[in-house]
Tab-separated table of C-alpha atoms in Angstrom:
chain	number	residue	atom	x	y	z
A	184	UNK	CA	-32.922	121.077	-2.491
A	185	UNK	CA	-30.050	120.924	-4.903
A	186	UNK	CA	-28.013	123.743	-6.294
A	187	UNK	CA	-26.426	122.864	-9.943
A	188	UNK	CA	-23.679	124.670	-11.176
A	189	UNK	CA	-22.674	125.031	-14.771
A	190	UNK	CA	-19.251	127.057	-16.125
A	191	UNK	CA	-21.541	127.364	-19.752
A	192	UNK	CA	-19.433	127.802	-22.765
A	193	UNK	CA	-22.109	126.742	-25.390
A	194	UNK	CA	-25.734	128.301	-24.593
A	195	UNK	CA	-27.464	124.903	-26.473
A	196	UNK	CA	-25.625	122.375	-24.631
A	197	UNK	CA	-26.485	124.483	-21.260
A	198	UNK	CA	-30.285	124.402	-22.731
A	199	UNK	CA	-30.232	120.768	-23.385
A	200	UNK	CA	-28.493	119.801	-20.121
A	201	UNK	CA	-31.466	122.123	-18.309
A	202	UNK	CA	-33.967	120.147	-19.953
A	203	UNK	CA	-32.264	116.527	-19.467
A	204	UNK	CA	-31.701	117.952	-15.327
A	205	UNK	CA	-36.110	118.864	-14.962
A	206	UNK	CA	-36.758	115.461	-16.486
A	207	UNK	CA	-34.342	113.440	-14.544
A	208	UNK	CA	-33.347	115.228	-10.795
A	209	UNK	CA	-36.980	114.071	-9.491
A	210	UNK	CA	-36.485	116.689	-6.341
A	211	UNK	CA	-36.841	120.407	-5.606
A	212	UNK	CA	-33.724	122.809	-7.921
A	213	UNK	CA	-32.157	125.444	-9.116
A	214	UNK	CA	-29.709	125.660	-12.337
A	215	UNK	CA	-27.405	128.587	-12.090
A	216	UNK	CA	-25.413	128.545	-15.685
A	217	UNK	CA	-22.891	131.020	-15.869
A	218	UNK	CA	-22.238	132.271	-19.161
A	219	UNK	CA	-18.188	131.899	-20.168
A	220	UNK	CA	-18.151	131.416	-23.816
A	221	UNK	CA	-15.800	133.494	-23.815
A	222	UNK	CA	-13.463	131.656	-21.630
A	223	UNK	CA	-12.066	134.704	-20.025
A	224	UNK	CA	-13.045	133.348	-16.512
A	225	UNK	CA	-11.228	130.196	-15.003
A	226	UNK	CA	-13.451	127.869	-13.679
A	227	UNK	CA	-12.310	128.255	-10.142
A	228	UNK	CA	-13.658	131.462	-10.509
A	229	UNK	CA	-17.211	130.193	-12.246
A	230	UNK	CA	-17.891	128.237	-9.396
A	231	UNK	CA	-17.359	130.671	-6.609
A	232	UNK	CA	-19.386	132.531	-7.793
A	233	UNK	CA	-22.104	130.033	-8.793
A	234	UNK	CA	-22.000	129.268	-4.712
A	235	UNK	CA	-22.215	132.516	-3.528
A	236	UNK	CA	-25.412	132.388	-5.651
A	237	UNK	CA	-26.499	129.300	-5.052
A	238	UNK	CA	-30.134	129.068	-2.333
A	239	UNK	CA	-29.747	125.390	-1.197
A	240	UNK	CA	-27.082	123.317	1.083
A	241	UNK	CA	-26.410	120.766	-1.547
A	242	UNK	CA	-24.098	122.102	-4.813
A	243	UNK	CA	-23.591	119.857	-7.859
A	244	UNK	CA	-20.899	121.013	-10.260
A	245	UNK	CA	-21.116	119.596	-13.528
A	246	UNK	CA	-20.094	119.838	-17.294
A	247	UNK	CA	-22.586	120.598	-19.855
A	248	UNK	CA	-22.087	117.862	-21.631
A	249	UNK	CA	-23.518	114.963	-19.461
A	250	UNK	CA	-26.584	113.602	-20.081
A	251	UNK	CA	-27.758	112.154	-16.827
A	252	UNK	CA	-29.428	108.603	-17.366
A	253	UNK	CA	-30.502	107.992	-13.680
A	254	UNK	CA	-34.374	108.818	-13.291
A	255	UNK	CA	-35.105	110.502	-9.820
A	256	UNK	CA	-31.242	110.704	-9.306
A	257	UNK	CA	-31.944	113.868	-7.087
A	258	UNK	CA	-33.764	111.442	-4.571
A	259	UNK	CA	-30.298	109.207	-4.500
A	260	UNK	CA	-28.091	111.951	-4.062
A	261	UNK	CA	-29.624	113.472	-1.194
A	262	UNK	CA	-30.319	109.986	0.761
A	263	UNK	CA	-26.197	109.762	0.656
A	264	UNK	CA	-25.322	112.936	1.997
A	265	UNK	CA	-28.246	112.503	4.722
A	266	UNK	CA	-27.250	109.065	5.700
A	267	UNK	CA	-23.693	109.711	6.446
A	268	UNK	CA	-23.023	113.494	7.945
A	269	UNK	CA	-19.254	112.622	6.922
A	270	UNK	CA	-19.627	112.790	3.314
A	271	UNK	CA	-18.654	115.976	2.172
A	272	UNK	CA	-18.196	115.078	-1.660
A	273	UNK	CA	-20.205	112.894	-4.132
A	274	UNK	CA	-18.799	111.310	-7.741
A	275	UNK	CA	-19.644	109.179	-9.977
A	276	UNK	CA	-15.662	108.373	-10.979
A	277	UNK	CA	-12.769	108.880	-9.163
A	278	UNK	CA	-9.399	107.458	-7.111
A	279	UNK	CA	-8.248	105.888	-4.465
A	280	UNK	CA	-4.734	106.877	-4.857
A	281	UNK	CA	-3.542	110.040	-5.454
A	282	UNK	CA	-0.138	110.253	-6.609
A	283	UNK	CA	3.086	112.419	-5.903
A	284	UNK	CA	4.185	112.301	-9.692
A	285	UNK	CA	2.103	114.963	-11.270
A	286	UNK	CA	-1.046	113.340	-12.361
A	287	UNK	CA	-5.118	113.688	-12.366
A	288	UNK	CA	-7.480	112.243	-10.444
A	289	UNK	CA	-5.751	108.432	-10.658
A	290	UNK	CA	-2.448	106.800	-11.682
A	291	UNK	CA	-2.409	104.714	-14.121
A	292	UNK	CA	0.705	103.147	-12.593
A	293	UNK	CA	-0.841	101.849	-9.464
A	294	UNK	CA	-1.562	98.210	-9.800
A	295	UNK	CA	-4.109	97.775	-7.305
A	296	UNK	CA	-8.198	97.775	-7.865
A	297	UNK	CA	-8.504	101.153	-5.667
A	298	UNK	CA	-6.745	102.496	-8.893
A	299	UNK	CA	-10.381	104.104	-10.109
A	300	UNK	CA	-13.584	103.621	-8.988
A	301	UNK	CA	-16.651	104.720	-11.699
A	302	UNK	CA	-19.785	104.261	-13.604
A	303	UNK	CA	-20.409	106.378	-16.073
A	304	UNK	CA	-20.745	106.070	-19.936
A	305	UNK	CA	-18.038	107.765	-21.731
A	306	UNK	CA	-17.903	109.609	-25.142
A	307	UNK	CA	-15.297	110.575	-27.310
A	308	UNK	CA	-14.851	113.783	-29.313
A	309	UNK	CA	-11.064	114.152	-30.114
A	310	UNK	CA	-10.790	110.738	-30.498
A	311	UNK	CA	-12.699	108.465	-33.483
A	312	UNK	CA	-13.982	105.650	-31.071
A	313	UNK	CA	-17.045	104.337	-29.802
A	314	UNK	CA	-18.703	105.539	-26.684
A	315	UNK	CA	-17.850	102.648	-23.651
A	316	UNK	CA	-19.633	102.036	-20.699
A	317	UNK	CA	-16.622	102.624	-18.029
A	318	UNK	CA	-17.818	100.793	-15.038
A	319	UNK	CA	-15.734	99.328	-12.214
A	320	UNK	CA	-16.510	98.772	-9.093
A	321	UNK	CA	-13.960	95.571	-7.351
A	322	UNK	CA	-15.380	95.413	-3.932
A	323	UNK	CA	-19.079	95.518	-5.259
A	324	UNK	CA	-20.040	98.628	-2.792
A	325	UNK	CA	-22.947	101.020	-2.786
A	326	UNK	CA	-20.119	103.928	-2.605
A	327	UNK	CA	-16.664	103.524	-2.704
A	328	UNK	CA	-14.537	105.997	-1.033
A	329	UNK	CA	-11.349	108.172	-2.695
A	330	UNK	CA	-9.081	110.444	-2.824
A	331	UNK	CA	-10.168	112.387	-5.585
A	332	UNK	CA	-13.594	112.435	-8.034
A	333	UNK	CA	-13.651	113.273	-11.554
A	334	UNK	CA	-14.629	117.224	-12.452
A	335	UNK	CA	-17.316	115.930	-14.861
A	336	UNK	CA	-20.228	115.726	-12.320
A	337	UNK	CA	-19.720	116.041	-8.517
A	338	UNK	CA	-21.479	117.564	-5.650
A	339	UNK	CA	-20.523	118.711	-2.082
A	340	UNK	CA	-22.378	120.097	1.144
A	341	UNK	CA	-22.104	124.359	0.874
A	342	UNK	CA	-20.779	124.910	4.188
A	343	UNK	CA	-17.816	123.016	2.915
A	344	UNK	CA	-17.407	125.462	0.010
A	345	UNK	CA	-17.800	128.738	2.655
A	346	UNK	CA	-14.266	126.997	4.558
A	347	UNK	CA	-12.724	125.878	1.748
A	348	UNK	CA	-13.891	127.598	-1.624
A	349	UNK	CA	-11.917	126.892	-5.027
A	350	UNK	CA	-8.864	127.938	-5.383
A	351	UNK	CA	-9.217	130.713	-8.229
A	352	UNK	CA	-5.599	132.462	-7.489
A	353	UNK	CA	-3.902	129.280	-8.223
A	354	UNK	CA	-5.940	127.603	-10.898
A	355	UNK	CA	-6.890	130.337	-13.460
A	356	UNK	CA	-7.979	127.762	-16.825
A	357	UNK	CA	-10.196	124.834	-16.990
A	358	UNK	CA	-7.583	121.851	-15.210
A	359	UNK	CA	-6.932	120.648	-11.751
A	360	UNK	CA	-10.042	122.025	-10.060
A	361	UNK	CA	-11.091	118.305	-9.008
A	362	UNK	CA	-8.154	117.474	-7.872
A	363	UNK	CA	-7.275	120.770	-5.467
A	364	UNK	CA	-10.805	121.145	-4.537
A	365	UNK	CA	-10.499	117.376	-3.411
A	366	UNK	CA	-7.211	117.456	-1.752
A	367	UNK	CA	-8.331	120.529	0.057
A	368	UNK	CA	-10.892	118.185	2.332
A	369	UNK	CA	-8.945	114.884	2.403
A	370	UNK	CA	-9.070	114.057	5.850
A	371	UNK	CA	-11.604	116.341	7.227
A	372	UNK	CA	-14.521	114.672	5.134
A	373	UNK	CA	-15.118	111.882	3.162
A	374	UNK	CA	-15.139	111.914	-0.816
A	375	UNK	CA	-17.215	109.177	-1.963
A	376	UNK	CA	-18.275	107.476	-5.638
A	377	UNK	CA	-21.639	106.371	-6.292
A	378	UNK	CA	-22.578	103.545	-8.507
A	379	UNK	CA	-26.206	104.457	-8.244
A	380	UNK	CA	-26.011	107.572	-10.788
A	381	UNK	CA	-25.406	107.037	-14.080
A	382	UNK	CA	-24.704	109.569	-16.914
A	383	UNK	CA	-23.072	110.165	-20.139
A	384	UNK	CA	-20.196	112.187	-20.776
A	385	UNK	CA	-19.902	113.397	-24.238
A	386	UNK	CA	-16.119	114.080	-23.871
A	387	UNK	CA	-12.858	112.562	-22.587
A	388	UNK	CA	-10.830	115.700	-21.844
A	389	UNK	CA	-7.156	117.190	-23.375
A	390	UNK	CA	-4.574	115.655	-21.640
A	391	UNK	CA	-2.346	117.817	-23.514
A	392	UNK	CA	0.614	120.446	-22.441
A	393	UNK	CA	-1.761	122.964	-21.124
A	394	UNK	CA	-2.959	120.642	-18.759
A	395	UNK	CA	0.058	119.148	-17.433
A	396	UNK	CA	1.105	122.810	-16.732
A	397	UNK	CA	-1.624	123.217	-14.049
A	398	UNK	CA	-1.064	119.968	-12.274
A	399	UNK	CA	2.737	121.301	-12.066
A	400	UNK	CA	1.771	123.943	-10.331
A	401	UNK	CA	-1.314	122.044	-8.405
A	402	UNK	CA	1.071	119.435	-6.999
A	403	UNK	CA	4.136	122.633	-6.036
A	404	UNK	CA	0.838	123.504	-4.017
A	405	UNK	CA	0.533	120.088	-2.787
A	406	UNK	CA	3.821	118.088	-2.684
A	407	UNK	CA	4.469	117.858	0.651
A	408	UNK	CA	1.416	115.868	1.575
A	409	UNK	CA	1.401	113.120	-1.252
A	410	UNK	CA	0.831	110.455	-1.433
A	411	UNK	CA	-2.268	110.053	-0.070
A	412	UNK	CA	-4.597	106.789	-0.329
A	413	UNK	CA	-7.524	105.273	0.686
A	414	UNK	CA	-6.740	101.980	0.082
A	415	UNK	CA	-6.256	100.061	3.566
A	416	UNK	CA	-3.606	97.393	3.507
A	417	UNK	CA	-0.408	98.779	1.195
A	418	UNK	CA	2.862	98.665	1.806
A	419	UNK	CA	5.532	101.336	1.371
A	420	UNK	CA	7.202	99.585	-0.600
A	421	UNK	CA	4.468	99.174	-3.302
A	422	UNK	CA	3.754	102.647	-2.999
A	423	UNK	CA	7.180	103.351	-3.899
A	424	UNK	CA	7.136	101.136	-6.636
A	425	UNK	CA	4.280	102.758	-7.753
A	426	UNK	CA	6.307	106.476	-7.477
A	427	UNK	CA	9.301	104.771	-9.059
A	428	UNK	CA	7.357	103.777	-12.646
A	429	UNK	CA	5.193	107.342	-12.538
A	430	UNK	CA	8.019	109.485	-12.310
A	431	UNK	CA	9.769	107.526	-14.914
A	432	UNK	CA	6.835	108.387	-17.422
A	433	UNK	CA	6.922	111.602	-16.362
A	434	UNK	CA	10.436	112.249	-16.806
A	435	UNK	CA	9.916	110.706	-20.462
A	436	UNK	CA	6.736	112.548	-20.988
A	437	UNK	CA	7.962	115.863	-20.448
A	438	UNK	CA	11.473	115.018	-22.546
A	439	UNK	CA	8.865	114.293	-25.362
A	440	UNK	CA	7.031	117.710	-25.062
A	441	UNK	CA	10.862	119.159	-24.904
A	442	UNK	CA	10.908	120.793	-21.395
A	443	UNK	CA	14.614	121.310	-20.765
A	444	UNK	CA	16.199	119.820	-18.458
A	445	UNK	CA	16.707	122.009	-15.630
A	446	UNK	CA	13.139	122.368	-16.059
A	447	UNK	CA	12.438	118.201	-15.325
A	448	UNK	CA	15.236	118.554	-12.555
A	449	UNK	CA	12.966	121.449	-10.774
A	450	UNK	CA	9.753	119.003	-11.025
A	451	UNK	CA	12.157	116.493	-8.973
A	452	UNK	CA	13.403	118.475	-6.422
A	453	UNK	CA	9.654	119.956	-5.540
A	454	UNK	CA	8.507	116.170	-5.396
A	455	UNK	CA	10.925	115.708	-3.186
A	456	UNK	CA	9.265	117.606	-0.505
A	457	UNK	CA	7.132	114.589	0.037
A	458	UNK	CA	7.164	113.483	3.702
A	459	UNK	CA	6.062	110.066	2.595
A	460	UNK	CA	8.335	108.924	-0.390
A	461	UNK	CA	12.472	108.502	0.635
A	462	UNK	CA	14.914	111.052	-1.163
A	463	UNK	CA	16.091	107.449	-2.789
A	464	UNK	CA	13.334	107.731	-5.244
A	465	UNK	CA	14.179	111.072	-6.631
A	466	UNK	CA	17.849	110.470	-6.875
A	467	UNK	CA	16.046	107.376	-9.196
A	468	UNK	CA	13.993	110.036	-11.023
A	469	UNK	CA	17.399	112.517	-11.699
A	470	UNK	CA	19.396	109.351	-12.975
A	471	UNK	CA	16.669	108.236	-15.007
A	472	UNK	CA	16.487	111.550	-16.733
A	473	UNK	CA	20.169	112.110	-16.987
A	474	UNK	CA	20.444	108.555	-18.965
A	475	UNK	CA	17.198	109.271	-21.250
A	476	UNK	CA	18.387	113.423	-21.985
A	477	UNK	CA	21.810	112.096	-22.548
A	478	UNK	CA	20.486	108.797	-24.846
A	479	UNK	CA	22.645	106.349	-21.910
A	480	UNK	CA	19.995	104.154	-22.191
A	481	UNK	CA	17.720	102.602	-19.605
A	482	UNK	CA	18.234	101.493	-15.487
C-alpha cells in the first residue's frame, strides 16, 4: 500500500532504516533505496526515479536517518489520505508561512503560532547537544495544515507526482526539494502535519552557504507568488513586518558570508517581483544594506 523512497548515501543506515520500516509500517510495502553514495545524483533526480518505480498510490520520501517510533504508523497514514481526498501531502513538521525573504520551510521571523507546526524528536550531529523532543502543536489539532513540510519524512498521493514531479533541472544537490515540491501544489491540494507519527531524526541539516545558494535560486523560481500563508486572520501589515525583519537578516547574513553587493542588490530586486509585498519594503531592504556595507549604522 505504501511506496518508500530513500536517496541512500550510506548502505547500513538504508539497512537499519529497512529493518526499523518492517517492524513499525504495520501495512502492505515496498522500500525502493536508491544507491547515491556517491552523490553524483541530486535528489530531485533520486526521487523521480524512485516514483517511476514505485507499484503503489501512496509515496513516502524519507531520510535514512529516521527512526520511526510510531507502531502501525502505516495504518495512520493511510486513514488521512483516505479520509480527506484533498490531502495531497503528509508531514510530520512543517509551516504555515512561507516567506518571500529566502528561507526554508518556516521563518523564524514570523511571530505568530502558525510559525511551525511538528512532532518529531530531533538529533544533532554537527552540533554537541542533546537530542530534544520538538513538539508544537498551538491549536491542539489532529493535523495542522501548511505551506510547506520538512524533507525529513513526507508522503504524497502518486498521481500528484505524474502532474507535478520534482523539479530536477532546477534543484541539482540535496536543498530546497521540500520547499519547491510544496509550493508546486499550494492551492491545488492540501499539505498537512500529523501529530500522530512520531520519529527520530538523527540530524539537523547544514544551513550553510551551499544551501542558501539553492533557495536563491528556488525563490527566483518562486518570487512572484510569495508570500503565501495558511494562517487565517493576518493582516498586511504584520506580514510586512514580518518581510521587513527577514530581509534585514538576510541582507546581514549574506554581508557576513561576503556576497558583494551588487550581488545582495540582485536578491532585492527579484523579491521585488512579489505581487503581495509593496515596492516600500525593498527600497527598506536596499537602504538597510547600503547603511550596513557602508558601516552608516542602523534604521
Amino acid at each position: 500500500m505504501i511506496s518508500i523512497i530513500i536517496c541512500s548515501a550510506n548502505g547500513e543506515e538504508l539497512r537499519e532504516v529497512s529493518k526499523n520500516i518492517d517492524e513499525t509500517i504495520g501495512v502492505a510495502y515496498e522500500i525502493i533505496g536508491i544507491d547515491n553514495s556517491d552523490g553524483k545524483r541530486g535528489i530531485c533526480a533520486v526521487y523521480n526515479e524512485g516514483k517511476k518505480k514505485a507499484k503503489f498510490d501512496i509515496l513516502c520520501f524519507m531520510h535514512e536517518d529516521v527512526e520511526i517510533k510510531t507502531v502501525d504508523w502505516g495504518n495512520i497514514l493511510l486513514n488521512i489520505f483516505s479520509e480527506n481526498k484533498e490531502i495531497g501531502v503528509v508531514g510530520v513538521a512543517g509551516g504555515g508561512y512561507k516567506a518571500l525573504a529566502p528561507s526554508g520551510w518556516y521563518c523564524v521571523e514570523y511571530n505568530s503560532p502558525d510559525r511551525s507546526f511538528q512532532n518529531v524528536i530531533q538529533g544533532f550531529k554537527l552540533k554537541n547537544k542533546e537530542e530534544i523532543h520538538a513538539y508544537h502543536n498551538p491549536y491542539l489539532q489532529n493535523l495542522s495544515e501548511v505551506v510547506c513540510v520538512d524533507g525529513m519524512w513526507f508522503c504524497a498521493r502518486k498521481d500528484i507526482l505524474e502532474d507535478k514531479p520534482f523539479d530536477e533541472d532546477l534543484l541539482k544537490g540535496f536543498h530546497g526539494y521540500d520547499v519547491d515540491f510544496c509550493l508546486n501544489i499550494f492551492g491545488k491540494h492540501k499539505i498537512v502535519v500529523t501529530y500522530d507519527i512520531l520519529m527520530k531524526h538523527s540530524s539537523e541539516g547544514n544551513f550553510d552557504r551551499e544551501w542558501f545558494e539553492t533557495i536563491l535560486r528556488l525563490h527566483r523560481k518562486w518570487n512572484a507568488h510569495l508570500p503565501l500563508t495558511t494562517t487565517k486572520i493576518v493582516s498586511e501589515k504584520d506580514l510586512y513586518l514580518t518581510e521587513k525583519r527577514a530581509i534585514k537578516n538576510i541582507v546581514e547574513q549574506m554581508l557576513e558570508w561576503k556576497y558583494s553587493f551588487s550581488e545582495i542588490q540582485r536578491v532585492l530586486i527579484s523579491g521585488a517581483k512579489s505581487k503581495r509585498m509593496p515596492l516600500r519594503l525593498f527600497f527598506k531592504g536596499y537602504i538597510h544594506l547600503v547603511e550596513q556595507h557602508f558601516g552608516l549604522g542602523d534604521d
